Coordinates of C-alpha atoms and ligand atoms in Angstrom, one line a residue:
M1 CA -2.5 -12.0 -28.4
D2 CA -0.5 -8.9 -27.4
T3 CA -1.0 -5.9 -25.0
R4 CA 0.1 -2.4 -24.6
A5 CA 2.2 -2.0 -21.5
I6 CA 4.3 0.5 -19.7
Q7 CA 7.9 -0.9 -19.2
F8 CA 11.2 0.2 -18.0
A9 CA 14.6 -1.4 -19.4
R10 CA 16.8 0.4 -17.1
T11 CA 16.2 1.7 -13.5
G12 CA 15.9 5.6 -13.0
G13 CA 13.5 8.4 -12.8
P14 CA 9.9 8.4 -14.3
E15 CA 11.4 9.1 -17.8
V16 CA 12.6 5.5 -18.1
L17 CA 8.9 4.4 -18.3
E18 CA 7.9 3.8 -22.0
E19 CA 5.0 2.4 -23.8
V20 CA 5.7 -1.0 -25.5
R21 CA 3.6 -3.9 -27.1
L22 CA 4.2 -7.2 -25.4
A23 CA 3.0 -10.8 -26.0
V24 CA 0.4 -12.1 -23.5
P25 CA 1.0 -15.8 -23.0
P26 CA -2.3 -18.1 -22.9
P27 CA -2.7 -19.1 -19.2
G28 CA -0.8 -22.3 -18.2
P29 CA -1.7 -24.5 -15.4
G30 CA -2.7 -22.4 -12.3
E31 CA -2.8 -19.1 -14.2
A32 CA -5.4 -16.9 -15.5
L33 CA -5.5 -14.1 -18.1
V34 CA -7.1 -10.8 -16.9
R35 CA -8.2 -7.9 -19.0
H36 CA -7.6 -4.7 -16.6
R37 CA -10.3 -2.1 -16.1
A38 CA -8.3 -0.1 -13.5
I39 CA -4.7 -0.4 -12.3
G40 CA -3.8 0.5 -8.6
V41 CA -0.7 2.8 -8.2
N42 CA 1.6 2.0 -5.2
F43 CA 4.6 3.6 -3.9
I44 CA 6.5 0.2 -4.4
D45 CA 6.1 0.7 -8.2
T46 CA 8.5 3.5 -7.9
Y47 CA 10.8 1.5 -5.8
H48 CA 10.9 -1.1 -8.7
R49 CA 11.5 1.6 -11.4
S50 CA 14.2 3.6 -9.4
G51 CA 16.0 0.3 -8.3
V52 CA 15.4 0.8 -4.5
Y53 CA 13.9 -2.7 -4.8
P54 CA 15.5 -5.1 -7.3
A55 CA 13.4 -6.1 -10.5
A56 CA 14.3 -8.2 -13.5
L57 CA 14.7 -6.1 -16.4
P58 CA 13.0 -5.2 -18.6
C59 CA 10.0 -4.8 -16.1
V60 CA 6.5 -3.9 -16.4
P61 CA 5.8 -2.2 -12.9
G62 CA 2.6 -2.7 -11.1
V63 CA 1.3 -5.1 -8.5
E64 CA -2.5 -4.4 -8.3
A65 CA -5.5 -4.2 -10.6
A66 CA -9.1 -4.9 -11.1
G67 CA -10.5 -6.5 -14.2
V68 CA -12.3 -9.4 -15.9
V69 CA -11.1 -12.9 -16.3
E70 CA -10.7 -13.8 -20.0
A71 CA -9.3 -17.3 -19.8
V72 CA -8.1 -19.7 -17.1
G73 CA -5.5 -22.6 -17.2
A74 CA -5.8 -26.1 -16.0
G75 CA -6.6 -26.6 -12.4
V76 CA -8.2 -23.1 -11.8
T77 CA -11.5 -23.5 -10.3
H78 CA -12.1 -20.5 -7.9
V79 CA -12.5 -18.0 -10.9
A80 CA -13.9 -18.4 -14.4
P81 CA -14.0 -16.3 -17.5
G82 CA -16.3 -13.5 -17.2
D83 CA -15.7 -13.0 -13.4
R84 CA -14.8 -9.5 -12.1
V85 CA -11.8 -9.8 -10.1
V86 CA -9.2 -7.8 -8.2
Y87 CA -5.6 -8.8 -7.2
F88 CA -2.4 -7.8 -5.7
C89 CA 0.6 -10.0 -6.5
S90 CA 4.2 -10.2 -5.7
S91 CA 5.5 -10.0 -9.3
P92 CA 5.2 -6.8 -11.1
G93 CA 3.4 -6.5 -14.5
A94 CA 0.2 -4.7 -13.9
Y95 CA 0.8 -1.6 -16.0
C96 CA -0.8 -3.0 -19.1
D97 CA -4.3 -3.7 -20.7
A98 CA -4.0 -7.4 -20.0
R99 CA -1.8 -9.9 -18.4
T100 CA -1.5 -13.6 -17.5
L101 CA -0.6 -14.3 -13.8
E102 CA -0.9 -16.8 -11.1
A103 CA -4.6 -17.3 -10.4
R104 CA -4.2 -17.8 -6.8
W105 CA -3.9 -13.9 -6.3
L106 CA -7.4 -13.3 -7.9
V107 CA -10.3 -12.5 -5.7
K108 CA -13.9 -12.3 -7.1
L109 CA -15.5 -8.9 -6.7
P110 CA -19.0 -8.6 -5.4
D111 CA -21.3 -6.3 -7.5
A112 CA -21.3 -3.7 -4.8
I113 CA -17.6 -2.9 -5.2
G114 CA -16.8 -1.1 -8.5
D115 CA -13.6 -1.7 -10.5
E116 CA -12.0 1.7 -9.7
E117 CA -12.8 1.5 -6.1
A118 CA -11.4 -2.1 -5.9
A119 CA -8.2 -1.2 -7.8
A120 CA -7.8 2.0 -5.5
G121 CA -8.1 0.0 -2.2
W122 CA -7.4 -3.6 -2.5
L123 CA -3.6 -3.8 -1.8
K124 CA -3.7 -1.0 0.6
A125 CA -6.7 -2.3 2.6
C126 CA -5.1 -5.7 2.9
T127 CA -1.9 -4.0 4.1
T128 CA -3.8 -2.0 6.5
E129 CA -5.6 -5.1 7.8
F130 CA -2.3 -7.0 8.6
L131 CA -0.7 -3.9 10.0
V132 CA -3.4 -3.0 12.4
E133 CA -4.8 -6.3 13.4
R134 CA -2.0 -9.0 12.9
C135 CA 1.2 -7.0 13.2
A136 CA 0.7 -4.4 15.7
K137 CA -2.4 -5.9 17.3
V138 CA -3.9 -2.4 18.1
Q139 CA -6.3 -2.2 21.0
P140 CA -9.2 0.1 21.6
G141 CA -7.9 3.2 23.5
D142 CA -4.4 2.8 22.0
A143 CA -2.7 6.2 20.9
V144 CA -1.5 5.5 17.4
V145 CA 0.5 7.8 15.2
V146 CA 0.2 7.6 11.4
T147 CA 2.7 9.5 9.1
A148 CA 1.7 10.5 5.6
A149 CA -1.8 10.3 6.8
A150 CA -3.4 11.6 3.6
G151 CA -1.6 9.3 1.4
G152 CA -3.1 6.1 -0.1
M153 CA -2.1 4.0 2.9
G154 CA -2.5 6.8 5.4
L155 CA -6.3 7.5 4.9
L156 CA -7.1 3.7 5.1
L157 CA -5.1 3.4 8.4
C158 CA -6.9 6.4 9.8
R159 CA -10.2 5.0 9.1
W160 CA -9.4 1.4 10.1
L161 CA -7.8 2.6 13.4
A162 CA -10.6 5.0 14.2
E163 CA -13.2 2.1 13.6
V164 CA -11.3 -0.1 16.1
G165 CA -11.4 2.5 18.7
A166 CA -7.8 3.8 18.5
T167 CA -6.9 7.5 19.1
V168 CA -5.5 8.4 15.8
I169 CA -2.6 11.1 15.6
A170 CA -2.2 12.0 12.0
V171 CA 1.0 13.4 10.7
T172 CA 1.0 15.3 7.3
S173 CA 3.1 17.8 5.4
S174 CA 0.3 20.3 5.0
P175 CA -2.9 21.6 6.7
E176 CA -5.0 20.6 3.6
K177 CA -3.7 17.0 4.0
G178 CA -4.4 17.1 7.6
A179 CA -8.0 18.0 6.9
M180 CA -8.2 14.9 4.6
A181 CA -6.9 12.8 7.5
A182 CA -9.4 14.3 10.0
A183 CA -12.2 13.6 7.5
A184 CA -10.9 9.9 7.6
G185 CA -11.2 9.8 11.3
A186 CA -8.0 11.1 12.7
H187 CA -8.4 12.8 16.1
H188 CA -5.3 14.9 16.2
L189 CA -3.4 16.6 13.4
L190 CA 0.4 17.4 13.4
G191 CA 3.1 18.5 11.0
Y192 CA 6.4 16.5 10.9
A193 CA 8.3 19.2 12.9
D194 CA 5.7 18.7 15.7
M195 CA 7.0 15.0 16.3
P196 CA 7.8 14.0 19.0
A197 CA 7.0 16.9 21.3
R198 CA 3.3 17.2 20.3
V199 CA 2.8 13.4 20.4
K200 CA 4.2 13.4 24.0
E201 CA 1.9 16.3 25.0
L202 CA -1.2 14.7 23.4
T203 CA -0.6 11.5 25.3
G204 CA -0.1 13.1 28.7
G205 CA 3.6 12.9 28.5
R206 CA 3.6 9.0 27.9
G207 CA 4.1 8.7 24.3
A208 CA 2.2 6.7 21.6
D209 CA 1.6 3.0 21.8
V210 CA 2.3 2.4 18.2
V211 CA 3.7 4.5 15.3
F212 CA 2.8 3.4 11.7
D213 CA 5.5 5.0 9.5
G214 CA 5.8 4.5 5.7
V215 CA 8.0 7.6 5.3
G216 CA 11.2 5.6 6.4
K217 CA 14.6 7.5 6.6
A218 CA 13.3 11.0 7.2
T219 CA 11.1 10.0 10.2
F220 CA 12.9 7.1 11.9
D221 CA 14.4 9.0 14.8
A222 CA 11.2 11.3 15.5
A223 CA 9.1 8.0 15.2
L224 CA 11.1 6.2 17.9
D225 CA 11.0 9.4 20.1
S226 CA 7.2 9.5 19.8
L227 CA 6.8 6.1 21.5
R228 CA 6.0 5.2 25.1
R229 CA 8.2 2.9 27.0
R230 CA 8.0 -0.6 25.4
G231 CA 6.0 1.0 22.4
L232 CA 6.1 -0.3 18.7
L233 CA 7.3 1.2 15.6
V234 CA 6.0 -0.4 12.6
S235 CA 8.3 0.9 9.7
F236 CA 6.4 -0.3 6.7
G237 CA 7.9 1.8 3.8
N238 CA 10.5 4.1 2.5
A239 CA 8.9 7.0 0.8
S240 CA 11.8 9.3 1.8
G241 CA 14.5 6.6 1.4
K242 CA 15.4 3.4 3.3
V243 CA 16.2 3.6 7.1
G244 CA 19.9 3.3 7.3
P245 CA 22.0 1.0 9.4
V246 CA 20.7 1.2 12.8
D247 CA 22.5 0.8 16.2
F248 CA 20.3 -2.0 17.9
G249 CA 21.0 -0.4 21.2
I250 CA 19.0 2.6 20.4
L251 CA 15.9 0.6 21.3
A252 CA 17.2 0.0 24.8
A253 CA 18.2 3.8 25.2
K254 CA 14.8 5.0 24.2
G255 CA 12.7 2.9 26.4
S256 CA 13.0 -0.8 25.6
L257 CA 11.2 -0.2 22.3
F258 CA 9.9 -2.8 19.7
T259 CA 10.2 -2.3 16.0
T260 CA 9.4 -4.3 12.9
R261 CA 9.8 -3.9 9.1
P262 CA 6.8 -6.0 7.8
T263 CA 5.6 -6.7 4.3
L264 CA 2.3 -7.7 2.9
F265 CA 3.6 -10.7 1.2
D266 CA 4.7 -12.3 4.6
Y267 CA 1.3 -11.8 6.1
Y268 CA -0.7 -13.0 3.1
A269 CA 1.9 -15.9 2.5
T270 CA -0.2 -19.0 3.2
P271 CA -3.7 -19.9 1.8
E272 CA -5.0 -19.6 5.5
D273 CA -3.5 -16.1 6.0
F274 CA -4.8 -15.1 2.5
A275 CA -8.4 -16.3 3.3
L276 CA -8.5 -14.8 6.7
G277 CA -7.1 -11.4 5.6
T278 CA -9.2 -11.0 2.7
A279 CA -12.3 -11.9 4.5
R280 CA -11.7 -9.3 7.1
V281 CA -11.0 -6.6 4.5
F282 CA -14.3 -7.4 2.8
A283 CA -16.0 -7.0 6.2
M284 CA -14.4 -3.8 6.8
W285 CA -14.7 -2.5 3.2
P286 CA -18.0 -0.4 3.8
K287 CA -16.4 1.4 6.7
L288 CA -13.3 2.4 4.6
A289 CA -14.9 4.7 2.1
V290 CA -12.4 3.6 -0.5
A291 CA -12.2 6.1 -3.5
A292 CA -9.8 6.8 -6.2
G293 CA -7.9 10.0 -6.0
R294 CA -6.1 11.1 -9.2
R295 CA -6.9 9.0 -12.3
Y296 CA -4.4 8.8 -15.1
P297 CA -4.4 7.3 -18.7
L298 CA -2.1 4.3 -18.6
A299 CA 0.0 6.2 -21.1
E300 CA 0.6 8.9 -18.4
A301 CA 2.3 6.6 -15.9
A302 CA 5.4 8.7 -15.8
Q303 CA 3.4 11.7 -14.8
C304 CA 1.7 9.7 -12.2
H305 CA 5.0 8.6 -10.7
R306 CA 6.3 12.3 -10.7
D307 CA 3.3 13.4 -8.8
L308 CA 3.4 10.4 -6.3
E309 CA 7.2 11.1 -5.5
S310 CA 6.7 14.8 -5.4
R311 CA 4.0 14.4 -2.5
A312 CA 1.5 15.9 -4.9
T313 CA -1.1 13.2 -4.6
T314 CA -3.5 12.3 -1.8
G315 CA -5.3 9.1 -1.4
S316 CA -4.9 6.3 -4.1
S317 CA -4.1 7.0 -7.7
L318 CA -5.1 5.0 -10.6
L319 CA -4.0 4.2 -14.2
L320 CA -6.8 3.5 -16.6
P321 CA -6.4 1.3 -19.5
Ligands
NDP1 P1 1.4 7.5 -0.4 O1 0.2 7.9 -1.2 O2 1.3 7.5 1.0 O3 2.4 8.6 -0.9 C1 3.6 8.8 -0.2 C2 3.5 9.9 0.8 O4 4.7 9.9 1.7 C3 3.5 11.3 0.3 O5 2.2 11.7 -0.2 C4 4.0 12.1 1.5 O6 3.0 12.5 2.3 C5 4.9 11.1 2.1 N1 6.4 11.4 2.0 C6 7.1 11.8 3.0 N2 8.3 12.0 2.5 C7 8.4 11.9 1.3 C8 9.3 11.9 0.2 N3 10.5 12.3 0.5 N4 8.9 11.7 -1.0 C9 7.6 11.2 -1.3 N5 6.7 11.2 -0.3 C10 7.1 11.5 0.9 O7 1.9 6.2 -1.0 P2 1.3 4.7 -0.8 O8 0.1 4.7 -0.1 O9 1.4 3.9 -2.0 O10 2.4 4.0 0.2 C11 2.7 4.6 1.5 C12 3.8 3.7 2.1 O11 3.3 2.5 2.4 C13 5.0 3.5 1.2 O12 6.3 3.8 2.0 C14 4.9 2.2 0.6 O13 6.1 1.5 0.4 C15 4.4 1.5 1.9 N6 3.7 0.3 1.7 C16 4.3 -0.8 2.3 C17 3.7 -2.1 2.2 C18 4.2 -3.3 2.9 O14 3.7 -4.4 2.8 N7 5.1 -3.0 3.8 C19 2.4 -2.3 1.3 C20 1.9 -1.0 0.7 C21 2.5 0.2 1.0 P3 3.1 13.9 3.1 O15 3.3 15.0 2.1 O16 2.0 14.1 4.1 O17 4.4 13.7 3.9

């Protein structure tokens, strides 16, 4: 069989995305063929397209979708044809109607979670889980800064952090985005220019325990300056560009700070991590109020990328086959 797909043959702006037809191989051992019902859009898709992260060319972007299993290969027992599933995976290829992929990424969806809801929140909720609970190990009462707080990741971070009893300080580029972060549980709202002074003020001069920052280059210095002595910067993305070469001594100079640059795939690397993380995400799901923001037909993937990269979106965007 074949599928419609969105592909890029060279890296560049959204204009390099083009619609093509590609063969879908039957699932081999350990693989499954999934027909997509909703495709989750993530900032990483733009990194693959622009070349910020390497991808083998030609490349079909996309690392997350929800759909129905059509066929499974030898040795696959945890999902079967007809099952509704969601997945994130380390190899791009989700911007299409149907694909074959390693079945180990597939997780069966309960009836209570719809396809669009699943595709809008799965990768980002799993990321939020590991960032909050296993990477930063946030404690009740911690003062935590979240930048890009009305984005796909940002809203989930606000909800999860509020749920575990942290004081959430949300940073956004507009009051409208701030209002969305507040509705997601943020206690204090700031613009980027207010960092670090307002964070210090809100924490009685001490500074935040943790900063979660997916903006990267543009906020790195302000994020470090917002921390308390021995505080932790979790730099988990590069929406404004990669953080450049860093003088290690800066961490000493600014108060014996800690920093880490974690990725989802290192925290969901073993079957044990995967089972633990996904179970925790399902337990928290009812509290996360996951909902799709903008929906685009699959054919309009380029417009979706333009909107995401120009900060025009809030929450999670979807491509619909
Ligand atoms: P978002 O929906 O958060 O969109 C990006 C947001 O970043 C924008 O809405 C904007 O919010 C903010 N931003 C600040 N500066 C810029 C800029 N120069 N260009 C574009 N946006 C900018 O995207 P996602 O939720 O998909 O991803 C958020 C971050 O999380 C990304 O950096 C992504 O790479 C990272 N991520 C990391 C993972 C990991 O494993 N490490 C896994 C998943 C996501 P505002 O206007 O309020 O500033």
